[in-house]
Each structure stands twice: as structure tokens, then as C-alpha cells.
Amino acid sequence: MHTLLGYSWAEIASILAIISVLFSGIYWLIRHGAKMLNNAISAGTFPLQQQSKELINAIKQLSGNFEEQHKSLKELRDEVDKHHDELIDHKNRIQNLERDRK
């Protein structure tokens, strides 16, 4: 009968089968443990995830409001500049009329 390192082929096949079953079991335990740990972490951080989503939405909303306010402020500034220019024109016209009256 043929042997390898003093073991028969049937014994070597049995040893390899046992080793592969052990490695498969260890691999499954590690994966299952990682899934359980991941689920526990996800469940523990779920409120934080929800709060961060709400915070991001609030920041986006404030950003939109800020842009609208900035646009309104620019329009107001343009309107004030226009009225300021008109006041200067009126002042110059009044001065010209007073000079012409003298």
C-alpha cells in the first residue's frame, strides 16, 4: 500500500477533510461574528445617523435661506444706491435753481 509520511492515502484524505471542516467552521464563526458586530454597531449608531441627516437637511435649508437673503440684500443695496444717485441729482438741480435765482 502507498503511503506519504507514514500515513495512508485514506488517512491523509481524512486529515484534510477534518482540517477543511475546521477552517470552514472558523471562517463561518468569524463572518457571523463580524455580521453580528456590524449589526450591533449599526443599531447603536442609528440615532446618530438620523441626527446627522436632520442636521444636513437643516444646513441645506439654511443655506438656501441665506442665498435668498443675500439676493434680497443685494437688491435692496441696488435700490438704495439708485435713490442715493437721485438725491444727488435733486440736490444739484436745487443748487442750480438757487444759483439761477440770484
Coordinates of N, CA and C in Angstrom, one line a residue:
M1 N 0.8 -1.2 0.0 CA 0.0 0.0 0.0 C 0.9 1.2 0.0
H2 N 0.5 2.3 -0.7 CA 1.3 3.5 -0.8 C 1.0 4.4 0.4
T3 N 2.1 5.1 0.8 CA 2.0 5.9 2.0 C 2.7 7.2 1.7
L4 N 2.4 8.2 2.5 CA 3.1 9.5 2.4 C 3.3 10.0 3.9
L5 N 4.5 10.1 4.2 CA 4.9 10.5 5.6 C 4.4 9.5 6.6
G6 N 4.2 8.3 6.2 CA 3.8 7.2 7.1 C 2.3 7.1 7.2
Y7 N 1.5 7.9 6.5 CA 0.1 7.9 6.5 C -0.4 7.3 5.2
S8 N -1.5 6.5 5.3 CA -2.1 6.0 4.0 C -2.9 7.1 3.4
W9 N -3.2 6.9 2.1 CA -4.0 8.0 1.4 C -5.4 8.2 2.0
A10 N -5.9 7.2 2.6 CA -7.2 7.3 3.3 C -7.1 8.2 4.5
E11 N -6.0 8.0 5.3 CA -5.8 8.8 6.5 C -5.5 10.3 6.1
I12 N -4.7 10.4 5.0 CA -4.4 11.8 4.6 C -5.7 12.5 4.1
A13 N -6.6 11.8 3.4 CA -7.8 12.4 2.9 C -8.7 12.8 4.2
S14 N -8.7 11.9 5.2 CA -9.5 12.2 6.4 C -8.9 13.4 7.1
I15 N -7.6 13.5 7.2 CA -7.0 14.6 7.9 C -7.3 15.9 7.1
L16 N -7.2 15.9 5.8 CA -7.5 17.1 5.0 C -9.0 17.5 5.1
A17 N -9.9 16.5 5.2 CA -11.3 16.7 5.4 C -11.6 17.4 6.7
I18 N -10.9 16.9 7.8 CA -11.1 17.5 9.1 C -10.6 18.9 9.1
I19 N -9.4 19.1 8.5 CA -8.8 20.5 8.5 C -9.7 21.4 7.7
S20 N -10.2 21.0 6.6 CA -11.1 21.9 5.8 C -12.4 22.2 6.6
V21 N -12.9 21.2 7.3 CA -14.2 21.4 8.1 C -13.9 22.4 9.2
L22 N -12.7 22.3 9.8 CA -12.3 23.2 10.9 C -12.2 24.6 10.4
F23 N -11.4 24.7 9.3 CA -11.2 26.1 8.7 C -12.6 26.7 8.2
S24 N -13.4 25.9 7.7 CA -14.7 26.4 7.2 C -15.5 26.8 8.5
G25 N -15.5 26.1 9.5 CA -16.2 26.5 10.7 C -15.7 27.7 11.3
I26 N -14.3 27.9 11.4 CA -13.7 29.1 11.9 C -14.1 30.3 11.0
Y27 N -14.0 30.1 9.7 CA -14.4 31.1 8.8 C -15.8 31.6 9.0
W28 N -16.7 30.6 9.1 CA -18.1 31.0 9.3 C -18.3 31.7 10.7
L29 N -17.6 31.3 11.7 CA -17.7 32.0 13.0 C -17.2 33.4 12.9
I30 N -16.1 33.6 12.2 CA -15.6 34.9 12.1 C -16.6 35.8 11.3
R31 N -17.1 35.3 10.2 CA -18.0 36.1 9.4 C -19.3 36.4 10.2
H32 N -19.8 35.3 10.8 CA -21.1 35.5 11.6 C -20.8 36.5 12.7
G33 N -19.7 36.4 13.4 CA -19.4 37.4 14.5 C -19.2 38.8 13.9
A34 N -18.6 38.9 12.7 CA -18.5 40.3 12.1 C -19.8 40.9 11.8
K35 N -20.7 40.0 11.2 CA -22.1 40.5 10.9 C -22.8 40.9 12.2
M36 N -22.7 40.1 13.2 CA -23.4 40.5 14.5 C -22.8 41.8 15.0
L37 N -21.5 41.9 15.0 CA -20.9 43.2 15.5 C -21.3 44.4 14.6
N38 N -21.3 44.2 13.3 CA -21.7 45.2 12.4 C -23.2 45.6 12.7
N39 N -24.0 44.7 12.9 CA -25.4 45.0 13.2 C -25.6 45.7 14.5
A40 N -24.8 45.3 15.5 CA -24.8 46.0 16.8 C -24.3 47.4 16.7
I41 N -23.3 47.6 15.9 CA -22.8 49.0 15.7 C -23.8 49.8 15.0
S42 N -24.4 49.3 14.0 CA -25.4 50.0 13.2 C -26.6 50.4 14.0
A43 N -27.0 49.4 14.9 CA -28.2 49.7 15.7 C -27.8 50.8 16.8
G44 N -26.6 50.7 17.3 CA -26.1 51.7 18.3 C -26.0 53.1 17.7
T45 N -25.5 53.2 16.4 CA -25.3 54.5 15.8 C -26.5 55.0 15.0
F46 N -27.6 54.3 15.0 CA -28.7 54.7 14.2 C -29.2 56.1 14.6
P47 N -29.4 56.4 15.9 CA -29.8 57.7 16.3 C -28.9 58.8 15.8
L48 N -27.6 58.5 15.8 CA -26.6 59.5 15.4 C -26.7 59.7 13.9
Q49 N -26.9 58.6 13.1 CA -27.1 58.7 11.7 C -28.3 59.6 11.4
Q50 N -29.4 59.4 12.1 CA -30.6 60.1 11.9 C -30.4 61.6 12.2
Q51 N -29.7 61.9 13.3 CA -29.4 63.3 13.7 C -28.5 63.9 12.7
S52 N -27.6 63.2 12.1 CA -26.7 63.8 11.1 C -27.5 64.1 9.8
K53 N -28.4 63.2 9.5 CA -29.2 63.5 8.3 C -30.1 64.8 8.5
E54 N -30.7 64.9 9.7 CA -31.5 66.0 10.0 C -30.7 67.3 10.0
L55 N -29.4 67.2 10.5 CA -28.5 68.4 10.6 C -28.2 68.8 9.2
I56 N -27.9 67.8 8.3 CA -27.5 68.1 6.9 C -28.7 68.8 6.2
N57 N -29.9 68.3 6.4 CA -31.1 68.9 5.8 C -31.3 70.3 6.3
A58 N -31.1 70.5 7.6 CA -31.2 71.9 8.2 C -30.2 72.8 7.6
I59 N -29.0 72.4 7.5 CA -27.9 73.2 6.9 C -28.2 73.6 5.5
K60 N -28.7 72.6 4.7 CA -29.1 72.9 3.3 C -30.3 73.9 3.3
Q61 N -31.2 73.8 4.2 CA -32.3 74.7 4.2 C -31.8 76.1 4.6
L62 N -31.0 76.2 5.6 CA -30.4 77.5 6.0 C -29.6 78.1 4.9
S63 N -28.9 77.2 4.2 CA -28.0 77.7 3.0 C -28.9 78.3 2.0
G64 N -30.0 77.7 1.7 CA -31.0 78.2 0.7 C -31.6 79.6 1.2
N65 N -31.9 79.6 2.5 CA -32.4 80.9 3.0 C -31.4 82.0 3.0
F66 N -30.1 81.6 3.3 CA -29.0 82.6 3.3 C -28.8 83.1 1.9
E67 N -28.9 82.3 0.8 CA -28.8 82.7 -0.5 C -29.9 83.7 -0.9
E68 N -31.1 83.4 -0.5 CA -32.3 84.3 -0.7 C -32.1 85.6 0.0
Q69 N -31.6 85.6 1.2 CA -31.4 86.8 1.9 C -30.3 87.6 1.3
H70 N -29.3 86.9 0.9 CA -28.2 87.7 0.2 C -28.7 88.3 -1.1
K71 N -29.5 87.6 -1.8 CA -30.1 88.2 -3.1 C -31.0 89.4 -2.7
S72 N -31.8 89.3 -1.7 CA -32.7 90.4 -1.3 C -31.8 91.6 -0.8
L73 N -30.8 91.3 -0.1 CA -29.9 92.4 0.4 C -29.2 93.1 -0.8
K74 N -28.8 92.3 -1.8 CA -28.2 93.0 -3.0 C -29.2 93.8 -3.7
E75 N -30.4 93.3 -3.8 CA -31.5 94.1 -4.5 C -31.7 95.4 -3.7
L76 N -31.8 95.3 -2.4 CA -32.0 96.5 -1.5 C -30.9 97.4 -1.6
R77 N -29.6 96.9 -1.7 CA -28.5 97.8 -1.8 C -28.5 98.5 -3.2
D78 N -28.9 97.8 -4.2 CA -29.0 98.5 -5.5 C -30.1 99.6 -5.5
E79 N -31.2 99.3 -4.9 CA -32.3 100.3 -4.8 C -31.8 101.5 -4.0
V80 N -31.1 101.3 -2.9 CA -30.6 102.4 -2.1 C -29.6 103.2 -2.9
D81 N -28.7 102.6 -3.6 CA -27.8 103.3 -4.5 C -28.5 104.1 -5.5
K82 N -29.6 103.6 -6.1 CA -30.4 104.3 -7.1 C -31.0 105.6 -6.5
H83 N -31.6 105.4 -5.3 CA -32.2 106.6 -4.6 C -31.1 107.6 -4.2
H84 N -29.9 107.1 -3.8 CA -28.9 108.0 -3.4 C -28.4 108.8 -4.6
D85 N -28.3 108.2 -5.8 CA -28.0 108.9 -7.0 C -29.1 109.9 -7.4
E86 N -30.3 109.6 -7.2 CA -31.4 110.5 -7.4 C -31.4 111.7 -6.5
L87 N -31.1 111.4 -5.2 CA -30.9 112.5 -4.2 C -29.8 113.5 -4.6
I88 N -28.7 113.0 -5.1 CA -27.6 113.8 -5.5 C -28.0 114.7 -6.7
D89 N -28.8 114.0 -7.7 CA -29.3 114.8 -8.8 C -30.2 115.9 -8.4
H90 N -31.1 115.6 -7.4 CA -32.0 116.6 -6.9 C -31.3 117.7 -6.2
K91 N -30.3 117.4 -5.5 CA -29.5 118.4 -4.8 C -28.8 119.3 -5.8
N92 N -28.3 118.7 -6.8 CA -27.6 119.5 -7.8 C -28.6 120.4 -8.6
R93 N -29.8 119.9 -8.8 CA -30.8 120.7 -9.5 C -31.2 121.9 -8.6
I94 N -31.4 121.6 -7.3 CA -31.8 122.7 -6.4 C -30.7 123.7 -6.3
Q95 N -29.5 123.3 -6.3 CA -28.4 124.3 -6.2 C -28.3 125.1 -7.5
N96 N -28.5 124.5 -8.6 CA -28.6 125.2 -9.9 C -29.7 126.2 -10.0
L97 N -30.9 125.8 -9.5 CA -32.0 126.7 -9.5 C -31.8 127.9 -8.5
E98 N -31.2 127.6 -7.3 CA -30.9 128.7 -6.4 C -29.8 129.7 -7.0
R99 N -28.9 129.1 -7.7 CA -27.8 130.0 -8.3 C -28.4 130.8 -9.4
D100 N -29.3 130.2 -10.2 CA -30.0 131.0 -11.3 C -30.9 132.0 -10.8
R101 N -31.5 131.8 -9.6 CA -32.4 132.8 -9.0 C -31.7 134.0 -8.5
K102 N -30.4 133.9 -8.2 CA -29.7 135.0 -7.6 C -29.2 135.9 -8.6

